[in-house]
Coordinates of C-alpha atoms in Angstrom, one line a residue:
X1 CA -18.2 -93.5 35.4
X2 CA -19.1 -96.7 37.3
X3 CA -16.8 -95.8 40.2
X4 CA -18.6 -92.4 40.5
X5 CA -22.0 -94.1 40.5
X6 CA -20.9 -96.6 43.2
X7 CA -19.5 -93.7 45.3
X8 CA -22.8 -91.8 45.0
X9 CA -24.8 -94.9 45.8
X10 CA -22.7 -95.7 48.9
X11 CA -22.7 -92.1 50.1
X12 CA -26.5 -92.0 49.9
X13 CA -26.8 -95.4 51.7
X14 CA -24.4 -94.3 54.5
X15 CA -26.1 -90.9 54.8
X16 CA -29.6 -92.6 55.0
X17 CA -28.4 -95.0 57.7
X18 CA -26.5 -92.4 59.7
X19 CA -29.5 -90.0 59.8
X20 CA -31.9 -92.7 60.9
X21 CA -29.6 -94.1 63.5
X22 CA -28.8 -90.7 64.9
X23 CA -32.4 -89.8 65.1
X24 CA -33.4 -93.0 66.8
X25 CA -30.5 -92.7 69.3
X26 CA -31.4 -89.1 70.0
X27 CA -35.1 -89.9 70.6
X28 CA -34.3 -92.9 72.9
X29 CA -31.8 -90.6 74.8
X30 CA -34.6 -88.0 75.2
X31 CA -37.0 -90.6 76.5
X32 CA -34.6 -91.7 79.2
X33 CA -33.5 -88.2 80.0
X34 CA -37.0 -86.6 80.3
X35 CA -39.1 -89.7 81.0
X36 CA -39.4 -91.7 84.1
X37 CA -39.3 -95.5 84.5
X38 CA -42.7 -96.8 85.6
X39 CA -42.4 -98.3 89.1
X40 CA -46.1 -98.8 89.7
X41 CA -46.5 -102.3 91.3
X42 CA -49.8 -103.1 89.6
X43 CA -48.5 -102.1 86.1
X44 CA -45.3 -104.1 86.5
X45 CA -47.2 -107.1 87.8
X46 CA -49.5 -106.9 84.8
X47 CA -46.5 -106.6 82.5
X48 CA -44.9 -109.7 84.1
X49 CA -48.1 -111.7 83.7
X50 CA -48.5 -110.7 80.1
X51 CA -44.9 -111.6 79.3
X52 CA -45.4 -115.0 80.9
X53 CA -48.6 -115.5 79.0
X54 CA -46.9 -114.6 75.7
X55 CA -43.7 -116.5 76.5
X56 CA -41.5 -113.5 76.3
X57 CA -38.3 -113.8 78.2
X58 CA -36.5 -110.5 77.4
X59 CA -36.6 -107.5 79.7
X60 CA -38.9 -104.8 78.6
X61 CA -38.7 -101.7 80.8
X62 CA -41.7 -99.3 80.8
X63 CA -41.0 -95.6 80.6
X64 CA -43.5 -92.8 80.9
X65 CA -42.7 -90.0 78.5
X66 CA -45.1 -87.1 78.4
X67 CA -44.1 -86.0 74.9
X68 CA -44.9 -89.4 73.4
X69 CA -48.0 -89.1 71.1
X70 CA -49.1 -92.7 71.8
X71 CA -47.8 -95.9 73.4
X72 CA -45.0 -97.4 71.4
X73 CA -42.2 -99.9 71.5
X74 CA -38.7 -98.6 70.6
X75 CA -35.3 -100.1 70.4
X76 CA -34.3 -102.8 67.8
X77 CA -32.4 -105.0 70.3
X78 CA -33.1 -103.6 73.7
X79 CA -36.8 -102.9 73.7
X80 CA -38.4 -100.1 75.7
X81 CA -42.1 -99.7 76.1
X82 CA -43.0 -96.0 76.1
X83 CA -46.2 -94.7 77.5
X84 CA -47.5 -91.1 77.2
X85 CA -48.2 -89.3 80.4
X86 CA -51.9 -90.1 80.3
X87 CA -53.6 -92.0 83.1
X88 CA -55.0 -95.4 82.1
X89 CA -57.4 -97.6 83.9
X90 CA -56.4 -101.2 84.5
X91 CA -58.4 -102.5 81.4
X92 CA -56.8 -99.9 79.1
X93 CA -53.4 -100.6 80.5
X94 CA -53.9 -104.3 80.0
X95 CA -54.7 -103.9 76.3
X96 CA -51.9 -101.4 75.7
X97 CA -49.3 -103.6 77.3
X98 CA -50.5 -106.7 75.5
X99 CA -50.6 -104.9 72.1
X100 CA -47.0 -103.7 72.6
X101 CA -45.8 -107.1 73.8
X102 CA -47.3 -108.8 70.8
X103 CA -45.0 -106.5 68.7
X104 CA -42.1 -108.0 70.8
X105 CA -43.3 -111.5 70.3
X106 CA -43.7 -111.1 66.5
X107 CA -40.3 -109.3 66.2
X108 CA -41.9 -106.4 64.4
X109 CA -39.0 -104.1 65.2
X110 CA -36.7 -106.5 63.4
X111 CA -38.9 -106.3 60.4
X112 CA -38.8 -102.5 60.7
X113 CA -35.0 -102.7 60.8
X114 CA -35.0 -104.9 57.7
X115 CA -37.2 -102.3 55.9
X116 CA -34.8 -99.6 56.9
X117 CA -31.9 -101.6 55.5
X118 CA -33.9 -102.0 52.2
X119 CA -34.5 -98.3 52.1
X120 CA -30.8 -97.6 52.8
X121 CA -29.8 -99.9 49.9
X122 CA -32.4 -98.5 47.6
X123 CA -32.5 -94.9 48.8
X124 CA -33.0 -93.7 45.2
X125 CA -36.1 -95.8 44.6
X126 CA -39.4 -94.1 45.8
X127 CA -41.3 -97.4 45.5
X128 CA -39.2 -98.8 48.3
X129 CA -40.1 -95.9 50.5
X130 CA -43.8 -96.4 49.7
X131 CA -43.4 -100.1 50.6
X132 CA -41.8 -99.3 53.9
X133 CA -44.5 -96.7 54.8
X134 CA -47.3 -99.3 53.9
X135 CA -45.6 -102.0 55.9
X136 CA -45.2 -99.8 59.0

C-alpha cells in the first residue's frame, strides 16, 4: 500500500513540474518567436543606467511582445524583460524598467521557483496552492 501511495505522489509531482515547465518553455519560445528585441537606443541606455544604479550585473534583454498583458519578467535563470506593444513615454518606461529590475535584484523569480517546487511536492494540498497564489 505504501509503495502505491509513493508512486501516486511521485507521479503527481512529476506531472505538476512537467506541465509547468512545458508551459513556461512554450511561452518563452512564443515571446522570442513573435516578439522583437528592443533596440531603441534611449530605452537601452535607460536600462543600462538602472542596472548600474541597482548594482545588477546580469544581462536582461528587453523584448516587445504584443500579446503580453502587462510588463513582466520571465525566466528563472536567464531573465527576459517583456513589454507589451504599447508606447510608453520616458517617465513611464523608467518606472516600468525599474520595477522589473527590482524583481531581478530581489531574486523574486527564484522565490517563485521555490514556491513552484513546494507546490510540486505538496500537489495534493490546496493550502499550498493558496499560499503560492497569495505570495505571487
